[in-house]
Tab-separated table of C-alpha atoms in Angstrom:
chain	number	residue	atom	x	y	z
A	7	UNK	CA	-91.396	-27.736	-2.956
A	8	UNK	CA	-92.439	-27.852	-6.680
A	9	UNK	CA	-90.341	-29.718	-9.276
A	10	UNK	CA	-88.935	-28.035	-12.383
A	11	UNK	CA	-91.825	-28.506	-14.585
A	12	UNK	CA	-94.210	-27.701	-12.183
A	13	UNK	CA	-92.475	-24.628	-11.267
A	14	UNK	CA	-91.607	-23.680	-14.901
A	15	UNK	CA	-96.141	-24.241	-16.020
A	16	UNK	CA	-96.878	-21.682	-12.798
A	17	UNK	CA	-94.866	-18.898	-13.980
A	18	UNK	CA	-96.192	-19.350	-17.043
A	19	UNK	CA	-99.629	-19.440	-16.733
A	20	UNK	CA	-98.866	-16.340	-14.469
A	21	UNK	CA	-97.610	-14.518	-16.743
A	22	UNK	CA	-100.078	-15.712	-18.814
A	23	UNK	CA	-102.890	-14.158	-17.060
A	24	UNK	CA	-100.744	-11.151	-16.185
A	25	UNK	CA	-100.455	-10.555	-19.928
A	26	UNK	CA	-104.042	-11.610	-21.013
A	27	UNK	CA	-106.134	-11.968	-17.985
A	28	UNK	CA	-107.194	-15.633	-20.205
A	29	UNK	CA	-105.309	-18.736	-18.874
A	30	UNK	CA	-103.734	-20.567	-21.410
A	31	UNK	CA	-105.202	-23.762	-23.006
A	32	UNK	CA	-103.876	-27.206	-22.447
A	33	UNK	CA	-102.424	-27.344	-25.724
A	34	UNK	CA	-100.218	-24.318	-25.063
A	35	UNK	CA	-99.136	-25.448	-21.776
A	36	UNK	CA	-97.976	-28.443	-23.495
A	37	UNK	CA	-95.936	-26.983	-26.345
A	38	UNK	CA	-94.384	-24.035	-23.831
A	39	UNK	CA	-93.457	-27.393	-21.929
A	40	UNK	CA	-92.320	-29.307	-24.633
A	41	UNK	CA	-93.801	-32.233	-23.411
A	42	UNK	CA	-94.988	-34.737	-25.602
A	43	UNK	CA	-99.151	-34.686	-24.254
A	44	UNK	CA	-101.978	-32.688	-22.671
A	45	UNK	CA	-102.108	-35.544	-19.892
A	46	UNK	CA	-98.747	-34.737	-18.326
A	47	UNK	CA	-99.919	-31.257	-17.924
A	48	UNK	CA	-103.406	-32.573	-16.299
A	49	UNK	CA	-100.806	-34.490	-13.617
A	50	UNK	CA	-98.815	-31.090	-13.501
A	51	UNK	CA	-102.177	-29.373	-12.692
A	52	UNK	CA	-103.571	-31.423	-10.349
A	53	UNK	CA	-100.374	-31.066	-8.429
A	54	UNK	CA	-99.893	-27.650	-8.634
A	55	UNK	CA	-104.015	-27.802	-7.098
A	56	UNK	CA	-103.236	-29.845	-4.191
A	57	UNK	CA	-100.344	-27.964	-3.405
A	58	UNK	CA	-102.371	-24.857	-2.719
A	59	UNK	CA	-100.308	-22.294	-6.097
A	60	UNK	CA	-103.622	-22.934	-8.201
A	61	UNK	CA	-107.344	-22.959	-8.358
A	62	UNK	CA	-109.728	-24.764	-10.923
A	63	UNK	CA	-112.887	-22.476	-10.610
A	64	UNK	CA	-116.230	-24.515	-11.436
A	65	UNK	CA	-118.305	-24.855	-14.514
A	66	UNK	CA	-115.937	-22.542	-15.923
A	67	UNK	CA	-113.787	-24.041	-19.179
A	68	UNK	CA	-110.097	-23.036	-19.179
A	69	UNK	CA	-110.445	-21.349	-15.760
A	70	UNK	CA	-107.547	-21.327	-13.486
A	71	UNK	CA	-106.836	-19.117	-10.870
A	72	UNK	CA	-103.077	-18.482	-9.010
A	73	UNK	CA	-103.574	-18.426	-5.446
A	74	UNK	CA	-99.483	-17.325	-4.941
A	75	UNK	CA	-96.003	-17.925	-6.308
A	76	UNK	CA	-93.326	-19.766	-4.518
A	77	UNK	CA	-90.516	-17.654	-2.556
A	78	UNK	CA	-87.967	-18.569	-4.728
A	79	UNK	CA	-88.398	-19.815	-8.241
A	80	UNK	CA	-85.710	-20.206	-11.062
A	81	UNK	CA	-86.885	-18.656	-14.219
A	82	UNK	CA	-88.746	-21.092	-16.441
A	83	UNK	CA	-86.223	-20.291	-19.420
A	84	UNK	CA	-83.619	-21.485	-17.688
A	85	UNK	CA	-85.288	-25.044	-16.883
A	86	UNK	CA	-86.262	-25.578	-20.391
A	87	UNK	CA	-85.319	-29.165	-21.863
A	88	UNK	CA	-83.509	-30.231	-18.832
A	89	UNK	CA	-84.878	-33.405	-17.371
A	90	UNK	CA	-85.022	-35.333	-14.430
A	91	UNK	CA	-81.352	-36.633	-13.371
A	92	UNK	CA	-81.242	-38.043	-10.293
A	93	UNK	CA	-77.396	-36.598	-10.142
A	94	UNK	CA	-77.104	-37.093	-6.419
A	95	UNK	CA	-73.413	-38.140	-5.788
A	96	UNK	CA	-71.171	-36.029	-4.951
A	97	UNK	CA	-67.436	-37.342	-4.097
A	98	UNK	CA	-67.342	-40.655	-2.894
A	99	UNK	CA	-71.327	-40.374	-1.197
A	100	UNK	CA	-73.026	-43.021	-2.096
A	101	UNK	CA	-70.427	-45.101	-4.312
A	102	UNK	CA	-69.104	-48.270	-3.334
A	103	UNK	CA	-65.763	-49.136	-4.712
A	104	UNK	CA	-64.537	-52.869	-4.686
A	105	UNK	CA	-63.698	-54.258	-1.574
A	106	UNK	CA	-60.073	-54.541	0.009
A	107	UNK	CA	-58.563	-57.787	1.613
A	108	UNK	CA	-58.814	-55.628	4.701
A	109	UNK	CA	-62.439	-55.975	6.961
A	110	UNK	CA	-61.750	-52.425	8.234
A	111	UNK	CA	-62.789	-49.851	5.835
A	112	UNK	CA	-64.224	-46.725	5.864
A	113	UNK	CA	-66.361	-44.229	3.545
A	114	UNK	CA	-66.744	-40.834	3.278
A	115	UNK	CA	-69.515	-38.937	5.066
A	116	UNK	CA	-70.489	-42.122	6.853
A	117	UNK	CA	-69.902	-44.070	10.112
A	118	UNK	CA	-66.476	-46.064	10.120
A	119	UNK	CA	-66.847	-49.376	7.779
A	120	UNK	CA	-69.880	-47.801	6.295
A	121	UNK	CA	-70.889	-46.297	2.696
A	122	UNK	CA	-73.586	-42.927	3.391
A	123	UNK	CA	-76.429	-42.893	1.052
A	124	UNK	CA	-78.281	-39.802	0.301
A	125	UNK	CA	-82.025	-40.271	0.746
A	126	UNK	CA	-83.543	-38.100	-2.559
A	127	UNK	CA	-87.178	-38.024	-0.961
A	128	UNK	CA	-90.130	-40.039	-2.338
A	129	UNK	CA	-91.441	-42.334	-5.143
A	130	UNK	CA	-94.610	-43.906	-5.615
A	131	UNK	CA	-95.275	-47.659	-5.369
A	132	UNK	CA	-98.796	-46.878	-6.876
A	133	UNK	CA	-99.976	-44.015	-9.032
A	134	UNK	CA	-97.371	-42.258	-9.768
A	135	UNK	CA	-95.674	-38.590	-7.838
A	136	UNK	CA	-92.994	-36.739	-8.301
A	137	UNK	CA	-89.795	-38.101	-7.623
A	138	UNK	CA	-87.792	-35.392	-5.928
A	139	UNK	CA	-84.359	-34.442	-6.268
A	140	UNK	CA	-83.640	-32.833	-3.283
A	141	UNK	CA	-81.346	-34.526	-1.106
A	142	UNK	CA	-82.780	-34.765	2.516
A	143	UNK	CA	-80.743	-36.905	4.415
A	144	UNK	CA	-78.143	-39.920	4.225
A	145	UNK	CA	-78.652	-43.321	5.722
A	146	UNK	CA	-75.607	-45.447	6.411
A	147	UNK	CA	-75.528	-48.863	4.687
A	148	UNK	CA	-72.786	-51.850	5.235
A	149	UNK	CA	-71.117	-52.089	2.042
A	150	UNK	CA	-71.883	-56.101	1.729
A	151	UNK	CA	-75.653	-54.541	1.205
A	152	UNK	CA	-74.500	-53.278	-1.745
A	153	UNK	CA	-73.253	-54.319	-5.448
A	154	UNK	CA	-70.622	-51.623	-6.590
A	155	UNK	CA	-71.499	-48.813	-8.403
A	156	UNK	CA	-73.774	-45.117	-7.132
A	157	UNK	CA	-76.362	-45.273	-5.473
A	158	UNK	CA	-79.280	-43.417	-3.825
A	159	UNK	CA	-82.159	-44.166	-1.811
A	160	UNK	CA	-85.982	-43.174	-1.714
A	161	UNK	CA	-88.930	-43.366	0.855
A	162	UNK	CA	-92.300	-45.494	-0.539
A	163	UNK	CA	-95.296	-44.105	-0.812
A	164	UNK	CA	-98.143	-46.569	-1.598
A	165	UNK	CA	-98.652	-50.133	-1.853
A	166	UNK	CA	-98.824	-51.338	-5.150
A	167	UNK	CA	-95.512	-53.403	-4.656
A	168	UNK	CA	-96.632	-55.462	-1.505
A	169	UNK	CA	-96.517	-58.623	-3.167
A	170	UNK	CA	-92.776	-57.774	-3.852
A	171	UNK	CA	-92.222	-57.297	-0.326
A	172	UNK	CA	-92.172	-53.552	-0.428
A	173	UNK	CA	-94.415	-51.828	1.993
A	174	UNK	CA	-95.450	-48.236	2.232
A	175	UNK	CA	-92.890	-45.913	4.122
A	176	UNK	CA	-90.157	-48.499	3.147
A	177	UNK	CA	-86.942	-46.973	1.938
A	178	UNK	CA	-85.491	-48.472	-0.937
A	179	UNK	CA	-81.937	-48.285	-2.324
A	180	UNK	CA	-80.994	-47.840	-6.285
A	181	UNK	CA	-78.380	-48.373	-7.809
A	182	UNK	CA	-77.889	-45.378	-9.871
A	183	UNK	CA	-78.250	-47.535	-14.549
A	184	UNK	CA	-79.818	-46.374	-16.950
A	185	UNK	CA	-80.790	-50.325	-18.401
A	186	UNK	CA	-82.437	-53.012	-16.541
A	187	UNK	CA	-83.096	-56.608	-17.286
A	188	UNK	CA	-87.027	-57.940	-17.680
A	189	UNK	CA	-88.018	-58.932	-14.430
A	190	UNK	CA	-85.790	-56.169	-12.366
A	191	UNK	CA	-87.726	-53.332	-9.996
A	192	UNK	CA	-86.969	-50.322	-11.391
A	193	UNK	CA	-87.266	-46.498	-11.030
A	194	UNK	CA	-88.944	-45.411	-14.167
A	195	UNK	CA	-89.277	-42.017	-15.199
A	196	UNK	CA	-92.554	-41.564	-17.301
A	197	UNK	CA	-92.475	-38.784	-20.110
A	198	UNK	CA	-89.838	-36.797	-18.018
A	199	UNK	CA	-92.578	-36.154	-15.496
A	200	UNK	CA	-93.579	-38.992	-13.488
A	201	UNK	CA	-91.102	-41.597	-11.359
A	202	UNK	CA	-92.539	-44.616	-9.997
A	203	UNK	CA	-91.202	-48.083	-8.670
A	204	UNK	CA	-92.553	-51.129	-10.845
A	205	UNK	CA	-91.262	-54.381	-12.067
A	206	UNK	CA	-89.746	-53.804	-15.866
A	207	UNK	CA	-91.022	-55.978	-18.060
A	208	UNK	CA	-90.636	-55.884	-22.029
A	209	UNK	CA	-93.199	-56.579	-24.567
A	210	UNK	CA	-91.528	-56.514	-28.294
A	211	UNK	CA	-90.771	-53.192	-28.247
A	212	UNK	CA	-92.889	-51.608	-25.644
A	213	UNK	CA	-91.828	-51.740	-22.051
A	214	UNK	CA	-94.725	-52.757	-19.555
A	215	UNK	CA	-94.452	-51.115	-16.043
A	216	UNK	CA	-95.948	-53.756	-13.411
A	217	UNK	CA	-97.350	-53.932	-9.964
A	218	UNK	CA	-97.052	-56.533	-7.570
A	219	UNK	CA	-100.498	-55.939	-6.305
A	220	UNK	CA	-103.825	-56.970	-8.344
A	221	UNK	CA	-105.060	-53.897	-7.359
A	222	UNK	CA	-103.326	-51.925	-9.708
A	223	UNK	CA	-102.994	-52.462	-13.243
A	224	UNK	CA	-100.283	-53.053	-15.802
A	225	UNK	CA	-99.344	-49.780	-17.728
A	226	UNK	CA	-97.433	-50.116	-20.879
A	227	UNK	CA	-95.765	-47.325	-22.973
A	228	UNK	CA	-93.316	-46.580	-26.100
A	229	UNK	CA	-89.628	-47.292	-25.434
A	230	UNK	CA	-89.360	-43.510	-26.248
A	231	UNK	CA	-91.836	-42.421	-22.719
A	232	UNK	CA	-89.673	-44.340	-19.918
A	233	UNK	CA	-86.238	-44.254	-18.873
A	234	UNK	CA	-84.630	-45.692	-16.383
A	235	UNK	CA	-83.116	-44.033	-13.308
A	236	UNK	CA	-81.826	-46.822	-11.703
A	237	UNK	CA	-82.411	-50.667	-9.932
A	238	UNK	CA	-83.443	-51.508	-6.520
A	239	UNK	CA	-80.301	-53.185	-4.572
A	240	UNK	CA	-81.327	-53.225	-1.218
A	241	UNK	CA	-84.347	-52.240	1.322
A	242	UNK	CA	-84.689	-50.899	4.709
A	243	UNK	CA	-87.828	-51.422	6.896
A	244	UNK	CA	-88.086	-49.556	10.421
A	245	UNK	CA	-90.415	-51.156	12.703
């Protein structure tokens, strides 16, 4: 499945081709896209490439080649400026109200004395991919797992937050903020793009995005390039 933005630079450098038989140049891409530089459309077009809608031909400058269109894809005009929300609650799912005197409780769409999560696919503990916002699934969590509030959870991929204690294939559980404390694992959303888990630290007015592995290094941005989509509360490991 492609995201919004990669969706929204496919159709255009088909129509782009359709119109001209020239693909466009980065610096079109980017302003079509609004985005703010050429290297979130490199990202976009390396994972437009690996998931088999492109081509990069050789020794060839500017040359891209559509290989085929998805079955079903929303008009980019209509995807314009929107970003990535991870606006995954619906009703109760997912929201944990304060608890009653009571031990038995029960949430909606989830096992009696239980609060359902909906799983919202994958984010990278290492260089970052695509968070997704499809829902998938839900997992069932114990309310005394989690702080009150709306949450959703996400399946690791990578391992540059071992050191933390999170392992590839891990699925972690946010809790749906957009503001996090120094020293709190975050999901960050880079340039409207890119979602990642890292440790949030703040440098004066930059905000530093760090691994728990000395394998990978520290990135640091503008307060303007990350916001965040929410804290990690909780993990689940299957062995």
């Amino acid at each position: 499945m492609l995201t919004k933005k990669q969706s929204e630079l496919l159709r255009f450098i088909h129509e782009r081709l359709k119109e001209t038989g020239v693909p466009p140049s980065f610096d079109e891409m980017k302003d079509a896209l609004d985005l703010r530089s050429k290297s979130g459309i490199h990202r976009l077009i390396i994972a437009l490439e690996e998931r088999g809608f492109i081509r990069r031909l050789p020794n060839r400058a500017r040359a891209l080649e559509v290989l085929r269109m998805p079955d079903s894809s929303t008009p980019p005009e209509l995807n314009r400026n929107k970003k990535f929300e991870p606006s995954v609650i619906e009703g109760n799912l997912g929201r944990v109200r304060s608890l009653p005197a009571s031990p038995s409780r029960e949430e909606d769409d989830g096992p009696r004395g239980t609060v359902a999560i909906p799983v919202m696919g994958r984010i990278a503990a290492g260089t970052p991919i695509t968070a997704l916002q499809n829902r998938s699934h839900t997992i069932s969590l114990p309310p005394e797992m989690l702080p009150q509030g709306e949450h959703y959870a996400l399946e690791v991929r990578g391992d540059s937050m071992i050191e933390a204690g999170i392992f590839d294939a891990d699925t972690v559980v946010i809790r749906k903020q957009d503001t996090a404390e120094t020293g709190d694992i975050v999901v960050a959303l880079i340039d409207d793009e890119e979602a990642t888990l890292k440790r949030l630290r703040r440098r004066g007015a930059s905000i530093a995005l760090e691994a728990a592995n000395p394998a990978y290094e520290t990135r640091i941005f503008g307060p303007d390039r990350v916001r965040i989509q929410g804290k990690l509360v909780s993990l689940i490991r299957r062995y």
